[in-house]
Short mmCIF file of C-alpha atoms in Angstrom, two decimals:
data_model
loop_
_atom_site.label_atom_id
_atom_site.label_comp_id
_atom_site.label_asym_id
_atom_site.label_seq_id
_atom_site.Cartn_x
_atom_site.Cartn_y
_atom_site.Cartn_z
CA MET A 103 176.79 102.03 37.61
CA ILE A 104 175.64 105.47 36.42
CA LEU A 105 177.22 107.45 39.23
CA GLU A 106 179.37 106.57 42.24
CA ILE A 107 180.52 109.33 44.58
CA ASP A 108 182.62 109.02 47.72
CA ILE A 109 184.40 112.32 48.35
CA GLU A 110 185.37 114.70 51.12
CA LYS A 111 186.13 118.39 50.76
CA ASN A 112 186.93 120.94 53.46
CA TYR A 113 186.35 124.68 53.26
CA TYR A 114 188.24 127.12 55.49
CA GLU A 115 187.26 130.71 56.28
CA SER A 116 190.83 131.71 57.14
CA LYS A 117 194.44 130.57 56.80
CA LYS A 118 194.56 130.10 60.58
CA LEU A 119 191.67 127.63 60.49
CA LYS A 120 193.31 125.81 57.59
CA LYS A 121 196.61 125.63 59.47
CA ASN A 122 194.80 124.20 62.49
CA LYS A 123 192.85 121.84 60.21
CA THR A 124 189.56 123.22 61.49
CA PRO A 125 187.20 123.46 58.50
CA SER A 126 184.32 125.91 58.54
CA PHE A 127 182.43 123.49 56.28
CA ASN A 128 183.07 119.81 55.74
CA LEU A 129 181.47 118.06 52.78
CA LYS A 130 181.22 114.28 52.90
CA SER A 131 179.28 113.16 49.87
CA LYS A 132 178.85 109.42 49.45
CA PHE A 133 176.20 107.76 47.32
CA SER A 134 175.80 105.56 44.27
CA ILE A 135 173.06 105.45 41.67
CA ASP A 136 172.79 102.33 39.52
CA SER A 137 169.68 103.37 37.65
CA GLY A 138 167.63 106.44 36.95
CA SER A 139 167.47 108.85 34.10
CA ILE A 140 167.35 112.15 36.01
CA ILE A 141 169.07 112.36 39.40
CA VAL A 142 168.33 115.43 41.52
CA LEU A 143 170.69 116.74 44.21
CA PHE A 144 168.29 118.51 46.56
CA GLY A 145 168.86 120.73 49.60
CA ARG A 146 169.07 124.24 50.94
CA SER A 147 171.68 126.75 49.82
CA GLY A 148 175.03 125.84 51.37
CA SER A 149 174.12 122.19 51.96
CA GLY A 150 176.82 120.78 49.65
CA LYS A 151 174.82 119.88 46.55
CA THR A 152 176.45 122.41 44.20
CA SER A 153 179.93 121.58 45.55
CA THR A 154 179.22 117.93 44.79
CA LEU A 155 178.17 118.84 41.24
CA GLY A 156 181.32 120.95 40.85
CA CYS A 157 183.47 118.00 41.92
CA ILE A 158 181.74 115.72 39.38
CA ALA A 159 182.40 118.32 36.67
CA GLY A 160 186.06 118.78 37.63
CA LEU A 161 185.50 122.46 38.47
CA LEU A 162 186.35 121.70 42.11
CA ASP A 163 188.90 119.25 43.47
CA PRO A 164 187.91 117.05 46.42
CA ASP A 165 190.46 116.56 49.19
CA ASN A 166 190.13 112.80 48.83
CA GLY A 167 187.86 110.05 47.55
CA ARG A 168 186.69 108.96 44.14
CA ILE A 169 184.14 109.77 41.43
CA ILE A 170 183.02 107.22 38.84
CA VAL A 171 180.61 108.07 36.01
CA ASN A 172 179.31 105.35 33.68
CA ASN A 173 182.05 103.04 35.00
CA GLU A 174 184.79 105.54 34.09
CA ILE A 175 187.01 106.91 36.87
CA TYR A 176 186.94 110.72 36.84
CA TYR A 177 188.72 111.14 40.15
CA ASP A 178 190.51 108.79 42.54
CA SER A 179 192.86 110.21 45.16
CA ASN A 180 194.39 106.80 45.91
CA LYS A 181 195.21 106.15 42.25
CA ASN A 182 196.22 109.78 41.61
CA ILE A 183 193.58 110.16 38.89
CA ASN A 184 192.00 113.56 38.32
CA MET A 185 190.62 114.14 34.84
CA SER A 186 190.34 117.71 33.64
CA PRO A 187 186.81 118.99 32.86
CA GLN A 188 187.58 118.66 29.15
CA GLU A 189 188.59 115.00 29.54
CA ARG A 190 185.40 114.11 31.40
CA ASN A 191 183.17 114.44 28.34
CA LEU A 192 180.26 116.00 30.18
CA GLY A 193 177.83 118.81 29.53
CA TYR A 194 177.36 121.54 32.14
CA VAL A 195 174.54 124.09 32.25
CA PHE A 196 175.23 126.99 34.60
CA GLN A 197 172.64 128.81 36.68
CA ASN A 198 173.37 132.11 34.91
CA TYR A 199 173.51 130.55 31.39
CA ALA A 200 177.17 131.69 30.85
CA LEU A 201 176.56 132.48 27.18
CA PHE A 202 179.12 134.51 25.25
CA PRO A 203 177.43 137.89 24.60
CA HIS A 204 179.52 138.63 21.49
CA LEU A 205 178.59 135.34 19.80
CA THR A 206 175.32 134.47 18.08
CA VAL A 207 173.14 131.58 19.23
CA LYS A 208 174.66 129.42 16.49
CA GLU A 209 178.22 130.39 17.45
CA ASN A 210 177.52 129.71 21.14
CA ILE A 211 176.28 126.21 20.34
CA GLU A 212 179.28 125.56 18.08
CA TYR A 213 181.77 126.62 20.74
CA GLY A 214 182.45 123.10 22.05
CA ILE A 215 182.57 121.40 18.65
CA LYS A 216 185.10 123.57 16.81
CA HIS A 217 187.07 120.45 15.91
CA LEU A 218 184.29 119.23 13.60
CA SER A 219 184.13 120.07 9.92
CA GLU A 220 181.86 122.92 8.81
CA GLU A 221 179.38 120.43 7.40
CA GLU A 222 179.31 118.40 10.62
CA LYS A 223 178.92 121.55 12.73
CA GLU A 224 176.02 122.75 10.58
CA ARG A 225 174.27 119.40 10.90
CA ARG A 226 174.82 119.21 14.67
CA VAL A 227 173.64 122.79 15.29
CA PHE A 228 170.52 122.17 13.17
CA GLU A 229 169.75 119.01 15.19
CA LEU A 230 170.11 120.87 18.50
CA LEU A 231 168.12 123.91 17.41
CA LYS A 232 165.27 121.56 16.57
CA LEU A 233 165.71 119.43 19.70
CA THR A 234 165.68 122.43 22.05
CA GLN A 235 162.93 124.22 20.07
CA ILE A 236 164.88 127.38 19.23
CA GLU A 237 164.85 127.18 15.42
CA GLY A 238 164.93 130.64 13.87
CA LEU A 239 167.04 132.16 16.66
CA GLU A 240 170.44 131.01 15.39
CA ASN A 241 171.53 134.45 14.15
CA ARG A 242 170.43 136.39 17.23
CA TYR A 243 172.67 137.45 20.11
CA PRO A 244 171.98 136.57 23.77
CA ASP A 245 170.67 140.06 24.58
CA GLN A 246 168.06 139.65 21.83
CA ILE A 247 166.36 136.56 23.29
CA SER A 248 164.35 135.79 26.45
CA GLY A 249 165.60 134.07 29.61
CA GLY A 250 163.90 130.81 28.67
CA GLN A 251 165.45 130.93 25.20
CA LYS A 252 168.89 131.63 26.71
CA GLN A 253 168.53 128.53 28.87
CA ARG A 254 167.65 126.46 25.81
CA VAL A 255 170.76 127.80 24.05
CA ALA A 256 172.88 126.90 27.09
CA LEU A 257 171.35 123.41 27.06
CA ALA A 258 172.02 123.01 23.32
CA ARG A 259 175.63 124.12 23.80
CA ALA A 260 176.11 121.60 26.64
CA LEU A 261 174.68 118.80 24.46
CA ALA A 262 176.65 119.70 21.33
CA PRO A 263 179.73 117.49 22.03
CA SER A 264 177.46 114.45 22.75
CA PRO A 265 178.45 114.19 26.44
CA LYS A 266 178.15 111.01 28.49
CA ILE A 267 176.39 112.86 31.31
CA LEU A 268 174.61 116.21 31.63
CA LEU A 269 174.99 118.38 34.76
CA LEU A 270 172.63 121.27 35.53
CA ASP A 271 173.11 123.77 38.37
CA GLU A 272 169.69 125.23 39.29
CA PRO A 273 169.05 125.97 35.61
CA PHE A 274 165.50 127.28 35.97
CA SER A 275 165.77 129.36 39.15
CA ALA A 276 165.82 132.74 37.37
CA LEU A 277 162.87 131.99 35.08
CA ASP A 278 159.18 132.77 35.44
CA MET A 279 156.74 129.97 36.27
CA ILE A 280 155.52 129.34 32.71
CA SER A 281 159.08 129.21 31.31
CA ARG A 282 160.10 126.82 34.11
CA MET A 283 157.20 124.48 33.36
CA ARG A 284 157.95 124.43 29.63
CA LEU A 285 161.68 123.88 30.12
CA ARG A 286 161.14 121.07 32.62
CA GLU A 287 159.00 119.23 30.10
CA SER A 288 161.49 119.93 27.31
CA LEU A 289 164.36 118.55 29.39
CA ARG A 290 162.41 115.37 30.17
CA ILE A 291 161.67 114.87 26.45
CA ILE A 292 165.31 115.55 25.50
CA GLN A 293 166.59 113.13 28.14
CA LYS A 294 164.30 110.36 26.93
CA GLU A 295 165.30 110.94 23.32
CA LEU A 296 169.05 111.07 23.95
CA LYS A 297 169.04 108.52 26.81
CA ILE A 298 171.70 110.52 28.64
CA PRO A 299 171.91 110.51 32.46
CA VAL A 300 171.19 113.92 33.98
CA VAL A 301 172.31 115.24 37.38
CA PHE A 302 170.24 118.24 38.36
CA VAL A 303 170.78 120.57 41.35
CA THR A 304 167.84 122.40 42.92
CA HIS A 305 166.59 123.75 46.25
CA SER A 306 162.97 123.51 45.05
CA PHE A 307 161.25 120.28 46.00
CA GLU A 308 158.49 120.99 43.49
CA GLU A 309 161.18 120.87 40.81
CA ALA A 310 162.74 117.74 42.32
CA PHE A 311 159.35 116.03 42.50
CA VAL A 312 158.50 116.85 38.87
CA MET A 313 161.92 116.08 37.36
CA ALA A 314 163.61 113.30 39.30
CA GLU A 315 163.64 109.56 39.17
CA LYS A 316 166.01 109.57 42.16
CA VAL A 317 166.50 112.34 44.73
CA VAL A 318 169.67 112.72 46.82
CA THR A 319 168.92 114.95 49.81
CA PHE A 320 171.68 117.10 51.37
CA HIS A 321 171.89 118.88 54.73
CA ASN A 322 174.97 120.52 56.25
CA GLY A 323 177.40 118.71 53.95
CA ARG A 324 175.91 115.24 54.50
CA ILE A 325 173.63 112.96 52.52
CA GLN A 326 170.43 112.51 54.50
CA GLN A 327 168.24 110.33 52.29
CA ILE A 328 168.17 108.84 48.80
CA GLY A 329 164.98 107.65 47.16
CA THR A 330 162.24 108.32 44.67
CA PRO A 331 160.47 111.68 44.98
CA GLU A 332 157.48 109.86 46.49
CA GLU A 333 159.66 108.17 49.13
CA ILE A 334 161.28 111.47 50.12
CA PHE A 335 157.99 113.39 50.06
CA TYR A 336 155.82 110.92 51.96
CA ASN A 337 158.41 109.18 54.15
CA PRO A 338 161.18 111.63 55.10
CA ILE A 339 163.74 109.89 57.26
CA ASN A 340 164.37 112.72 59.73
CA ALA A 341 163.36 116.25 60.70
CA SER A 342 165.87 117.90 58.35
CA VAL A 343 164.42 116.16 55.31
CA ALA A 344 160.87 116.66 56.57
CA GLU A 345 161.40 120.42 56.79
CA LEU A 346 162.80 120.48 53.25
CA VAL A 347 159.68 118.83 51.82
CA GLY A 348 157.15 120.96 53.65
CA TYR A 349 156.49 119.31 56.99
CA ILE A 350 155.91 122.62 58.80
CA ASN A 351 154.47 120.82 61.84
CA ILE A 352 157.45 118.95 63.37
CA PHE A 353 157.76 118.06 67.05
CA SER A 354 160.11 116.05 69.27
CA ASN A 355 160.00 114.12 72.56
CA ALA A 356 156.89 112.10 71.75
CA GLU A 357 156.17 108.48 72.72
CA ILE A 358 154.72 105.52 70.83
CA ASP A 359 152.60 102.96 72.71
CA TYR A 360 150.54 99.87 71.92
CA ASN A 361 146.92 100.57 70.97
CA ALA A 362 144.70 98.21 72.96
CA ASN A 363 141.52 99.44 71.29
CA ASN A 364 142.80 99.01 67.73
CA PRO A 365 145.86 96.74 67.32
CA ASP A 366 146.15 97.76 63.66
CA PHE A 367 147.34 101.20 64.83
CA SER A 368 149.69 102.54 67.51
CA ILE A 369 149.21 105.43 69.93
CA LEU A 370 151.37 108.54 69.68
CA GLY A 371 151.57 110.57 72.86
CA TYR A 372 152.71 114.19 72.78
CA ARG A 373 152.21 116.51 75.75
CA ASP A 374 148.64 115.70 76.80
CA MET A 375 147.53 114.66 73.31
CA ARG A 376 146.90 111.05 72.27
CA MET A 377 146.78 110.24 68.56
CA SER A 378 146.33 107.09 66.49
CA ILE A 379 149.09 106.48 63.94
CA LYS A 380 150.24 103.74 61.60
CA LYS A 381 151.20 100.59 63.49
CA PHE A 382 154.65 100.26 65.07
CA ASN A 383 155.78 96.87 66.36
CA LYS A 384 157.34 98.28 69.51
CA SER A 385 157.02 101.09 72.01
CA MET A 386 159.43 104.00 71.58
CA ASN A 387 160.43 107.02 73.63
CA GLU A 388 161.71 110.44 72.57
CA VAL A 389 160.65 110.17 68.94
CA SER A 390 160.08 113.06 66.56
CA PHE A 391 157.05 113.26 64.33
CA GLY A 392 155.69 115.51 61.62
CA ILE A 393 152.51 116.13 59.69
CA ARG A 394 152.09 118.12 56.52
CA PRO A 395 149.73 121.15 56.68
CA GLU A 396 147.35 119.61 54.13
CA ASN A 397 146.94 116.56 56.39
CA ILE A 398 145.55 118.63 59.25
CA LYS A 399 141.90 118.67 58.26
CA LEU A 400 139.50 121.33 59.48
CA ILE A 401 136.11 119.76 60.27
CA ASP A 402 132.71 121.04 61.36
CA ILE A 403 132.58 122.35 64.92
CA ASN A 404 129.58 120.06 65.57
CA SER A 405 131.31 116.94 64.27
CA GLU A 406 130.98 113.92 66.57
CA LYS A 407 134.34 112.49 65.49
CA THR A 408 136.73 111.97 68.41
CA GLU A 409 139.77 110.05 67.10
CA ASN A 410 142.66 112.45 66.47
CA VAL A 411 140.24 115.38 66.80
CA PHE A 412 141.21 118.50 68.78
CA GLU A 413 139.66 121.87 69.45
CA CYS A 414 141.71 124.89 68.37
CA ILE A 415 141.57 128.65 68.12
CA ILE A 416 142.16 130.11 64.65
CA LYS A 417 144.99 132.61 65.08
CA ASP A 418 145.38 133.75 61.47
CA VAL A 419 144.40 132.89 57.89
CA VAL A 420 146.57 133.58 54.83
CA ASN A 421 144.81 133.29 51.48
CA GLU A 422 147.09 131.79 48.80
CA GLY A 423 144.56 131.83 45.97
CA SER A 424 143.02 128.37 45.69
CA THR A 425 144.15 127.43 49.21
CA SER A 426 144.56 129.08 52.60
CA LEU A 427 147.11 128.60 55.36
CA VAL A 428 145.29 128.43 58.69
CA TYR A 429 147.37 129.10 61.81
CA LEU A 430 146.00 127.23 64.81
CA GLU A 431 146.49 126.95 68.57
CA VAL A 432 145.36 123.76 70.30
CA ILE A 433 143.15 124.84 73.21
CA GLN A 434 144.18 122.14 75.68
CA ASN A 435 147.93 122.83 75.58
CA GLY A 436 148.72 125.88 73.41
CA LEU A 437 150.44 123.83 70.68
CA ARG A 438 150.82 125.80 67.44
CA LEU A 439 149.92 124.07 64.16
CA MET A 440 149.49 125.08 60.53
CA SER A 441 146.80 123.66 58.28
CA LYS A 442 146.48 124.06 54.53
CA THR A 443 142.97 123.78 53.16
CA GLN A 444 141.11 124.35 49.92
CA ASN A 445 139.33 127.70 49.96
CA ASP A 446 135.98 126.29 48.87
CA LYS A 447 136.03 123.84 51.80
CA PHE A 448 137.18 126.54 54.22
CA LYS A 449 134.35 128.87 53.17
CA LYS A 450 131.76 126.12 53.74
CA LEU A 451 132.98 125.71 57.34
CA ASN A 452 132.41 129.44 57.88
CA TYR A 453 135.30 129.79 60.35
CA THR A 454 136.88 133.18 61.08
CA VAL A 455 140.00 134.36 62.91
CA GLY A 456 139.61 134.20 66.69
CA GLU A 457 136.93 131.51 66.59
CA LYS A 458 137.04 128.01 68.00
CA CYS A 459 137.29 125.21 65.44
CA LYS A 460 137.90 121.48 65.27
CA ILE A 461 140.73 119.75 63.44
CA GLU A 462 141.46 116.13 62.59
CA LEU A 463 145.03 114.86 62.28
CA LEU A 464 144.86 112.17 59.60
CA LYS A 465 146.27 109.12 61.35
CA ASP A 466 147.83 107.50 58.29
CA LYS A 467 149.59 110.78 57.42
CA ILE A 468 151.47 111.33 60.70
CA THR A 469 155.13 110.53 59.97
CA ILE A 470 157.54 109.25 62.60
CA LEU A 471 161.03 110.71 62.12
CA MET A 472 164.42 109.51 63.29
CA THR A 473 165.36 111.08 66.62
CA GLN A 474 167.54 114.13 66.13
CA SER A 475 167.69 117.78 67.11
CA VAL A 476 164.58 119.55 65.83
CA LYS A 477 164.78 123.24 65.10
CA LYS A 478 161.98 125.17 66.78
CA ILE A 479 159.57 126.51 64.19
CA ASP A 480 157.81 129.72 65.17
CA LEU A 481 154.27 129.82 63.82
CA THR A 482 153.29 132.99 65.65
#
């Protein structure tokens, strides 16, 4: 077992709330990962992912539960075990690098291996400079190198003691796009070479999708879904996860019925709209559903297609470079939708703001979500 977590931690905004045992935030983090090289804890700010990472590292103490890493107990409230961060033999890369400004790159990397002989330290630093691609910077100070180079130094320092697990708290969030891309690839190469499990915190699903073998999704202090990036991205379990991975178009109180015309598909009813979707074996009431903007396809106004096709008014268009976000209002019921389309395709359709258009909701891309409260999304 690479990682087994079952912890609870309460946060209180005041002494009065603590006295009354009324937490302002309650974290219940329970999951286990038995395989996977890079595990990503993914969620919005304040969802509990960084607190979970802090508990794994020993920087925060849970109120109860247990933490097991590589079959070693780091924390167990029932057995009164709580290893110090130093005893846990892990590497930790902070969001803000946390380099010592008065030490050189070499001295920063050496900081956690002072117990080694000078010869061993020299050899280890040389290995890490090469591994993290910062050879030639060893005599510089942190204020003399770039943000991407600082993050590589922080990574080298975390790896210096040969930890059993590497923890990273949003390590690339302050970097520019090119530096992020290069560091992501470097981390993947380093992980494969060292064969060390990595737990990585991020609020960026793009980062989670690129980096992770397994994604653990957090919302309001609870685990929502665990799976591969593809499973989370294409089959979110509920509206909270769907929102996190870009399902802008999410709606509740729909119904699923049998499709007499095509038994290989079901019928989704929402307001006065009827849509074909992937087959369900039973009818359901009060379901939520979502569709990603790129799966709402703008088609020619003269198209004779009818299945999942609706007439809309284009309310606004936002050019994003190679793509455009098209804000739509369904004519028959005023439903607001957002489509994302390639600019070359959009130009060929020759649609403009205020005009009538046709859209097709791709039937195999409409995702049924577990029933839960759905936050209203304002697309006006």
